[in-house]
Tab-separated table of C-alpha atoms and ligand atoms in Angstrom:
chain	number	residue	atom	x	y	z
R	1	UNK	CA	33.248	-6.768	20.995
R	2	UNK	CA	33.444	-9.144	17.234
R	3	UNK	CA	30.258	-8.402	14.879
R	4	UNK	CA	30.402	-12.177	14.344
R	5	UNK	CA	26.259	-12.092	13.049
R	6	UNK	CA	27.102	-9.564	10.702
R	7	UNK	CA	30.533	-11.947	8.886
R	8	UNK	CA	29.729	-14.251	5.695
R	9	UNK	CA	30.915	-17.766	5.464
R	10	UNK	CA	34.343	-16.833	4.806
R	11	UNK	CA	35.178	-14.853	6.923
R	12	UNK	CA	33.656	-16.864	9.704
R	13	UNK	CA	35.625	-19.857	8.545
R	14	UNK	CA	38.423	-17.698	9.027
R	15	UNK	CA	37.872	-16.639	12.605
R	16	UNK	CA	36.704	-20.283	13.580
R	17	UNK	CA	39.977	-21.362	11.508
R	18	UNK	CA	41.727	-19.005	14.164
R	19	UNK	CA	40.004	-20.228	17.337
R	20	UNK	CA	41.232	-23.819	16.078
R	21	UNK	CA	37.639	-25.287	15.379
R	22	UNK	CA	37.228	-27.714	12.251
R	23	UNK	CA	35.986	-26.336	9.128
R	24	UNK	CA	32.609	-28.433	9.452
R	25	UNK	CA	31.664	-25.429	12.800
R	26	UNK	CA	31.320	-22.463	10.232
R	27	UNK	CA	28.671	-24.009	8.830
R	28	UNK	CA	26.621	-25.032	11.833
R	29	UNK	CA	27.221	-21.481	13.941
R	30	UNK	CA	26.771	-19.396	10.626
R	31	UNK	CA	23.368	-21.623	10.575
R	32	UNK	CA	22.524	-20.783	13.907
R	33	UNK	CA	23.045	-17.121	13.960
R	34	UNK	CA	20.738	-16.993	10.834
R	35	UNK	CA	17.805	-18.829	13.016
R	36	UNK	CA	18.205	-16.188	15.407
R	37	UNK	CA	19.079	-17.607	18.118
R	38	UNK	CA	19.455	-14.945	20.788
R	39	UNK	CA	22.499	-16.666	22.606
R	40	UNK	CA	25.708	-18.398	22.466
R	41	UNK	CA	23.978	-20.859	24.757
R	42	UNK	CA	21.131	-21.715	22.127
R	43	UNK	CA	24.005	-23.054	19.961
R	44	UNK	CA	23.490	-26.722	21.771
R	45	UNK	CA	26.127	-28.530	19.101
R	46	UNK	CA	29.123	-26.429	20.148
R	47	UNK	CA	31.317	-27.596	23.254
R	48	UNK	CA	30.827	-25.542	25.951
R	49	UNK	CA	34.189	-24.165	26.103
R	50	UNK	CA	33.345	-22.702	22.687
R	51	UNK	CA	30.338	-21.323	23.863
R	52	UNK	CA	32.442	-19.544	26.561
R	53	UNK	CA	34.980	-18.026	23.944
R	54	UNK	CA	32.483	-17.013	21.570
R	55	UNK	CA	30.520	-15.303	24.545
R	56	UNK	CA	33.337	-13.829	25.586
R	57	UNK	CA	34.705	-12.331	22.353
R	58	UNK	CA	31.550	-11.666	20.498
R	59	UNK	CA	29.037	-9.281	19.892
R	60	UNK	CA	25.108	-11.386	20.044
R	61	UNK	CA	22.734	-8.670	21.069
R	62	UNK	CA	19.259	-9.370	19.505
R	63	UNK	CA	17.007	-6.172	18.949
R	64	UNK	CA	13.722	-6.210	21.645
R	65	UNK	CA	10.089	-5.153	21.047
R	66	UNK	CA	9.696	-1.225	22.317
R	67	UNK	CA	6.666	-1.451	20.525
R	68	UNK	CA	4.991	-3.073	18.511
R	69	UNK	CA	1.414	-1.526	16.842
R	70	UNK	CA	-1.304	-4.511	15.028
R	71	UNK	CA	-3.229	-2.940	12.242
R	72	UNK	CA	-6.833	-3.864	12.922
R	73	UNK	CA	-7.314	-3.065	9.123
R	74	UNK	CA	-5.034	-5.407	7.281
R	75	UNK	CA	-2.975	-7.022	10.026
R	76	UNK	CA	0.019	-5.110	8.880
R	77	UNK	CA	2.083	-4.347	12.241
R	78	UNK	CA	4.547	-1.644	12.716
R	79	UNK	CA	7.336	-2.259	15.510
R	80	UNK	CA	9.824	-0.658	17.131
R	81	UNK	CA	13.188	-2.234	18.171
R	82	UNK	CA	15.202	-0.984	20.960
R	83	UNK	CA	18.961	-1.761	19.687
R	84	UNK	CA	21.456	-3.395	22.289
R	85	UNK	CA	22.905	0.697	22.484
R	86	UNK	CA	19.472	2.212	22.999
R	87	UNK	CA	18.657	3.275	19.811
R	88	UNK	CA	15.629	2.285	18.570
R	89	UNK	CA	14.328	1.512	14.812
R	90	UNK	CA	11.049	0.730	12.639
R	91	UNK	CA	10.244	-2.424	10.902
R	92	UNK	CA	6.866	-3.005	9.548
R	93	UNK	CA	5.170	-6.344	8.617
R	94	UNK	CA	3.369	-5.871	5.663
R	95	UNK	CA	0.713	-8.771	4.241
R	96	UNK	CA	0.049	-9.221	0.699
R	97	UNK	CA	-1.315	-11.452	-1.722
R	98	UNK	CA	2.308	-12.193	-3.427
R	99	UNK	CA	3.436	-12.682	-0.037
R	100	UNK	CA	4.361	-11.090	3.305
R	101	UNK	CA	7.063	-8.355	2.878
R	102	UNK	CA	9.255	-6.680	5.401
R	103	UNK	CA	9.806	-3.127	5.463
R	104	UNK	CA	13.269	-2.061	6.857
R	105	UNK	CA	15.500	0.878	8.613
R	106	UNK	CA	19.361	0.551	6.911
R	107	UNK	CA	20.372	3.895	9.201
R	108	UNK	CA	19.415	5.864	13.093
R	109	UNK	CA	17.896	8.209	11.618
R	110	UNK	CA	18.685	10.121	7.888
R	111	UNK	CA	21.052	12.742	6.988
R	112	UNK	CA	19.104	13.724	4.121
R	113	UNK	CA	16.597	16.374	4.806
R	114	UNK	CA	13.211	15.675	3.065
R	115	UNK	CA	10.901	18.154	3.788
R	116	UNK	CA	8.093	15.167	3.631
R	117	UNK	CA	9.614	12.843	5.716
R	118	UNK	CA	9.613	12.315	10.123
R	119	UNK	CA	12.746	10.016	9.596
R	120	UNK	CA	14.906	13.241	8.722
R	121	UNK	CA	14.055	15.174	11.418
R	122	UNK	CA	16.524	14.659	14.060
R	123	UNK	CA	19.602	13.967	12.333
R	124	UNK	CA	21.460	10.685	11.405
R	125	UNK	CA	22.448	9.007	14.810
R	126	UNK	CA	24.460	5.795	13.630
R	127	UNK	CA	24.426	3.590	10.213
R	128	UNK	CA	23.083	0.213	11.249
R	129	UNK	CA	25.081	-3.005	10.448
R	130	UNK	CA	24.491	-5.627	8.355
R	131	UNK	CA	23.484	-7.763	11.168
R	132	UNK	CA	21.171	-5.085	12.954
R	133	UNK	CA	19.490	-5.355	9.169
R	134	UNK	CA	19.475	-8.767	9.288
R	135	UNK	CA	17.467	-8.650	12.659
R	136	UNK	CA	14.989	-6.888	11.426
R	137	UNK	CA	13.887	-9.485	8.434
R	138	UNK	CA	14.292	-12.923	11.117
R	139	UNK	CA	13.138	-11.350	14.257
R	140	UNK	CA	9.948	-9.963	13.160
R	141	UNK	CA	9.456	-13.197	11.158
R	142	UNK	CA	10.261	-14.951	14.871
R	143	UNK	CA	7.991	-12.356	16.541
R	144	UNK	CA	5.062	-12.035	13.678
R	145	UNK	CA	5.386	-15.723	12.644
R	146	UNK	CA	4.611	-14.375	9.576
R	147	UNK	CA	7.114	-16.186	6.772
R	148	UNK	CA	8.816	-13.245	5.408
R	149	UNK	CA	9.250	-13.832	1.725
R	150	UNK	CA	10.125	-10.356	0.348
R	151	UNK	CA	12.510	-7.421	1.398
R	152	UNK	CA	11.835	-3.432	0.506
R	153	UNK	CA	14.824	-0.882	2.185
R	154	UNK	CA	12.540	1.541	2.808
R	155	UNK	CA	12.134	2.476	6.172
R	156	UNK	CA	13.962	4.937	8.028
R	157	UNK	CA	17.654	6.064	6.144
R	158	UNK	CA	19.034	5.929	2.677
R	159	UNK	CA	20.568	2.579	2.167
R	160	UNK	CA	23.130	4.448	-0.253
R	161	UNK	CA	24.644	6.322	2.607
R	162	UNK	CA	25.304	3.156	4.578
R	163	UNK	CA	26.437	1.144	1.156
R	164	UNK	CA	28.912	-1.132	1.799
R	165	UNK	CA	27.125	-2.625	4.809
R	166	UNK	CA	23.603	-2.637	3.072
R	167	UNK	CA	25.626	-4.935	0.400
R	168	UNK	CA	26.786	-6.672	3.220
R	169	UNK	CA	23.507	-7.190	4.862
R	170	UNK	CA	22.011	-8.715	1.112
R	171	UNK	CA	24.552	-11.039	0.672
R	172	UNK	CA	23.883	-12.140	3.919
R	173	UNK	CA	19.836	-12.597	3.730
R	174	UNK	CA	20.253	-14.095	0.414
R	175	UNK	CA	22.397	-16.834	1.768
R	176	UNK	CA	21.759	-20.503	0.943
R	177	UNK	CA	22.371	-20.897	4.584
R	178	UNK	CA	20.476	-18.591	6.335
R	179	UNK	CA	17.435	-16.674	5.108
R	180	UNK	CA	17.847	-17.218	1.415
R	181	UNK	CA	15.410	-14.959	-0.210
R	182	UNK	CA	16.413	-14.238	-3.608
R	183	UNK	CA	17.923	-11.111	-4.870
R	184	UNK	CA	13.998	-10.478	-7.042
R	185	UNK	CA	12.280	-10.508	-3.958
R	186	UNK	CA	14.040	-7.404	-2.701
R	187	UNK	CA	13.560	-4.028	-3.685
R	188	UNK	CA	15.888	-1.101	-2.299
R	189	UNK	CA	14.545	2.795	-2.112
R	190	UNK	CA	17.176	6.137	-2.565
R	191	UNK	CA	16.429	9.479	-2.846
R	192	UNK	CA	19.029	9.613	-5.546
R	193	UNK	CA	22.604	9.463	-4.484
R	194	UNK	CA	24.144	9.131	-8.259
R	195	UNK	CA	27.250	7.576	-7.350
R	196	UNK	CA	26.168	5.038	-5.366
R	197	UNK	CA	23.545	4.368	-8.049
R	198	UNK	CA	25.969	3.831	-10.712
R	199	UNK	CA	28.174	2.134	-8.206
R	200	UNK	CA	25.244	-0.486	-7.771
R	201	UNK	CA	24.557	-0.556	-11.664
R	202	UNK	CA	28.313	-2.482	-11.564
R	203	UNK	CA	27.035	-5.136	-9.212
R	204	UNK	CA	24.785	-6.085	-11.723
R	205	UNK	CA	22.493	-7.587	-9.100
R	206	UNK	CA	18.534	-8.739	-10.034
R	207	UNK	CA	16.946	-6.640	-6.733
R	208	UNK	CA	14.784	-4.055	-7.583
R	209	UNK	CA	15.151	-0.216	-7.766
R	210	UNK	CA	12.916	2.259	-6.264
R	211	UNK	CA	14.460	5.900	-6.993
R	212	UNK	CA	12.381	8.274	-4.763
R	213	UNK	CA	11.446	10.922	-7.380
R	214	UNK	CA	8.998	13.557	-6.569
R	215	UNK	CA	9.143	16.236	-8.737
R	216	UNK	CA	10.369	15.669	-12.093
R	217	UNK	CA	11.803	19.217	-12.191
R	218	UNK	CA	14.688	20.667	-10.211
R	219	UNK	CA	13.682	23.962	-8.677
R	220	UNK	CA	10.593	21.683	-7.064
R	221	UNK	CA	12.943	19.147	-6.507
R	222	UNK	CA	15.412	20.978	-4.980
R	223	UNK	CA	12.918	22.812	-2.687
R	224	UNK	CA	11.684	19.307	-1.009
R	225	UNK	CA	14.902	17.173	-2.067
R	226	UNK	CA	18.348	18.516	-0.532
R	227	UNK	CA	19.921	15.847	-2.313
R	228	UNK	CA	19.224	17.310	-5.835
R	229	UNK	CA	20.480	21.127	-4.965
R	230	UNK	CA	23.895	19.234	-6.244
R	231	UNK	CA	23.474	17.038	-8.879
R	232	UNK	CA	19.327	17.910	-10.253
R	233	UNK	CA	17.174	15.820	-12.324
R	234	UNK	CA	19.305	15.136	-15.039
R	235	UNK	CA	22.346	13.637	-14.081
R	236	UNK	CA	19.809	11.486	-12.468
R	237	UNK	CA	18.188	9.732	-14.816
R	238	UNK	CA	21.798	9.602	-16.709
R	239	UNK	CA	22.421	7.368	-13.999
R	240	UNK	CA	18.614	5.806	-14.028
R	241	UNK	CA	19.037	4.985	-17.142
R	242	UNK	CA	22.563	3.789	-17.141
R	243	UNK	CA	21.138	1.379	-14.152
R	244	UNK	CA	18.587	-0.105	-16.954
R	245	UNK	CA	20.949	-0.825	-19.299
R	246	UNK	CA	23.889	-2.719	-17.263
R	247	UNK	CA	21.112	-4.628	-15.159
R	248	UNK	CA	17.945	-5.033	-17.344
R	249	UNK	CA	15.876	-4.360	-14.244
R	250	UNK	CA	12.733	-1.842	-14.532
R	251	UNK	CA	13.427	0.760	-12.352
R	252	UNK	CA	10.675	2.084	-10.126
R	253	UNK	CA	9.702	5.766	-9.302
R	254	UNK	CA	8.743	6.838	-5.934
R	255	UNK	CA	6.772	9.946	-5.700
R	256	UNK	CA	4.656	11.231	-2.975
R	257	UNK	CA	1.778	13.392	-3.648
R	258	UNK	CA	1.741	17.285	-2.321
R	259	UNK	CA	-0.673	19.433	-2.692
R	260	UNK	CA	0.381	22.123	-4.808
R	261	UNK	CA	3.898	21.472	-4.977
R	262	UNK	CA	4.502	18.733	-7.127
R	263	UNK	CA	0.924	17.282	-8.484
R	264	UNK	CA	0.120	19.740	-11.721
R	265	UNK	CA	-0.253	18.505	-15.389
R	266	UNK	CA	3.502	20.279	-16.405
R	267	UNK	CA	4.829	18.271	-14.023
R	268	UNK	CA	3.328	14.762	-14.869
R	269	UNK	CA	4.148	15.645	-19.007
R	270	UNK	CA	7.714	16.703	-17.823
R	271	UNK	CA	8.187	13.225	-15.835
R	272	UNK	CA	6.375	11.192	-19.026
R	273	UNK	CA	9.014	12.995	-21.101
R	274	UNK	CA	12.215	12.059	-18.636
R	275	UNK	CA	10.463	8.251	-18.293
R	276	UNK	CA	10.658	8.403	-22.484
R	277	UNK	CA	12.795	5.161	-23.889
R	278	UNK	CA	14.167	3.934	-20.372
R	279	UNK	CA	11.367	1.185	-19.247
R	280	UNK	CA	10.397	2.479	-15.531
R	281	UNK	CA	6.859	2.329	-13.646
R	282	UNK	CA	5.779	5.532	-11.702
R	283	UNK	CA	4.202	4.474	-7.901
R	284	UNK	CA	2.071	7.271	-6.862
R	285	UNK	CA	2.102	7.709	-2.963
R	286	UNK	CA	-0.877	9.493	-1.170
R	287	UNK	CA	1.570	11.934	0.863
R	288	UNK	CA	1.388	10.809	4.228
R	289	UNK	CA	1.354	13.696	6.776
R	290	UNK	CA	3.806	14.629	9.266
R	291	UNK	CA	2.599	16.920	12.249
R	292	UNK	CA	6.018	19.292	11.725
R	293	UNK	CA	5.621	19.406	7.642
R	294	UNK	CA	3.003	22.366	6.291
R	295	UNK	CA	2.935	20.217	3.456
R	296	UNK	CA	-0.889	18.142	2.877
R	297	UNK	CA	-1.473	15.234	0.471
R	298	UNK	CA	-2.932	16.268	-2.908
R	299	UNK	CA	-6.165	16.341	-4.127
R	300	UNK	CA	-4.914	15.375	-8.103
R	301	UNK	CA	-3.873	11.970	-7.437
R	302	UNK	CA	-6.474	10.584	-9.857
R	303	UNK	CA	-6.234	13.358	-12.515
R	304	UNK	CA	-1.958	13.040	-12.300
R	305	UNK	CA	-2.350	9.806	-12.953
R	306	UNK	CA	-4.329	10.195	-16.365
R	307	UNK	CA	-2.683	12.627	-17.624
R	308	UNK	CA	0.437	9.982	-17.241
R	309	UNK	CA	-1.041	7.235	-18.978
R	310	UNK	CA	-1.935	9.700	-21.373
R	311	UNK	CA	1.556	9.323	-22.635
R	312	UNK	CA	2.046	5.829	-22.363
R	313	UNK	CA	3.233	5.847	-18.826
R	314	UNK	CA	2.582	2.583	-15.946
R	315	UNK	CA	1.380	3.807	-13.273
R	316	UNK	CA	0.205	2.707	-9.609
R	317	UNK	CA	-1.416	4.809	-6.677
R	318	UNK	CA	0.369	3.128	-3.896
R	319	UNK	CA	-2.053	1.392	-1.865
R	320	UNK	CA	-2.368	2.212	2.115
R	321	UNK	CA	-2.166	-0.527	4.466
R	322	UNK	CA	-1.618	0.287	8.098
R	323	UNK	CA	-2.900	3.846	8.188
R	324	UNK	CA	-4.486	3.336	12.114
R	325	UNK	CA	-0.968	2.503	13.390
R	326	UNK	CA	1.494	5.232	12.311
R	327	UNK	CA	2.943	2.817	9.150
R	328	UNK	CA	5.119	5.507	7.568
R	329	UNK	CA	8.709	5.545	7.540
R	330	UNK	CA	10.089	6.921	10.796
R	331	UNK	CA	6.615	8.453	12.521
R	332	UNK	CA	6.968	6.260	15.369
R	333	UNK	CA	10.211	6.418	16.399
R	334	UNK	CA	9.313	10.415	16.244
R	335	UNK	CA	6.530	9.987	17.994
R	336	UNK	CA	8.774	7.461	21.099
R	337	UNK	CA	11.879	10.674	20.550
R	338	UNK	CA	9.230	13.377	21.171
R	339	UNK	CA	7.584	11.429	24.301
R	340	UNK	CA	10.796	11.248	25.754
R	341	UNK	CA	11.600	14.876	25.535
R	342	UNK	CA	13.597	14.328	22.076
R	343	UNK	CA	13.279	17.240	19.174
H	1	SAH	N1	16.137	7.314	2.044
H	1	SAH	C1	15.240	5.902	0.585
H	1	SAH	C2	14.206	4.999	1.705
H	1	SAH	C3	13.658	5.714	2.659
H	1	SAH	S1	11.926	6.329	2.767
H	1	SAH	C4	14.651	6.821	0.101
H	1	SAH	O1	14.165	8.318	-0.282
H	1	SAH	O2	14.223	6.176	-0.970
H	1	SAH	C5	11.096	5.148	1.335
H	1	SAH	C6	9.872	5.915	0.677
H	1	SAH	O3	8.991	7.200	1.451
H	1	SAH	C7	10.611	7.018	-0.105
H	1	SAH	O4	10.087	6.713	-1.629
H	1	SAH	C8	9.881	8.354	0.384
H	1	SAH	O5	10.077	9.461	-0.143
H	1	SAH	C9	8.911	7.517	0.961
H	1	SAH	N2	8.221	8.986	2.288
H	1	SAH	C10	8.924	9.904	3.187
H	1	SAH	N3	8.034	10.345	4.401
H	1	SAH	C11	6.857	10.265	3.535
H	1	SAH	C12	5.400	10.903	3.803
H	1	SAH	N4	5.639	11.564	4.876
H	1	SAH	N5	4.639	10.493	2.675
H	1	SAH	C13	4.995	9.874	1.937
H	1	SAH	N6	5.810	9.071	1.348
H	1	SAH	C14	7.209	8.944	1.601
């Protein structure tokens, strides 16, 4: 089946032309797809014949809500979507003053193996398609009734490990005839695939890059993030500096505070040294406990923040949303898998 929803406008034009359709059909079909129709029958201004042809040849299989948890504390909603092949992924809707933000997944599972992360425990099953990423934004908006203005690629999966598909998704969700979400309203988070960061830099997109750093020294970082074993922190910062030079965009460094692992003053000092000369911003994240992991939340978040600030580093501490609904990466999918006997 043809994945029509992952097509960009040019590909769709060519596809419809081959079906002997007039040029104006392209925009019509594109708009319907990006408005979140659940079947070709809803495309009421197309001929019955064309709808039948599309049904026969193309995949249009929006996700269904498998589970939905609404936080009583702050209105955060966590969706567990069931995809057409039975796999499940998570999307989180967060309500901030500056707008509604949706956190989407880029893969079913993850193969990066970070020690603190629930998404990677059972490995990677497959990449998502661009349409499946777009659907998370579209159907979260439709189901919740909340107009989405911001997107973060911080859900399950490593977006730069699904590079071409993610680039295609960005183009789709950014399209004026589609959801029209500006690049400056999109953040992409990576565990640090340096070659891919370099490739992204060359595209000069105006999105915000978040780098999941979590430790400033190779010994600690390699212990908790296997991706570090082959490249190292020095090389990662090289790519980050290059990214800033190419795009002019400040990088945001994610740092989950883990008790006795990455929360010492000397690590704050080293982190500050790495950041010298490149505008960046550190986001300290209180660790979310994952049952299967021995890692515990740090009790030194404020002290670590102070120490970084004493070196002139800009630091924020992430506010916890949806604390009552398993609203951190991979935890809801994990729960579902355990209940179904997958380990
Ligand atoms: N693979 C990408 C994006 C997904 S994870 C990445 O690594 O950036 C989104 C963020 O949540 C990352 O910074 C990740 O390191 C962090 N994270 C994962 N598990 C966590 C946990 N248990 N507590 C706090 N942050 C966590």
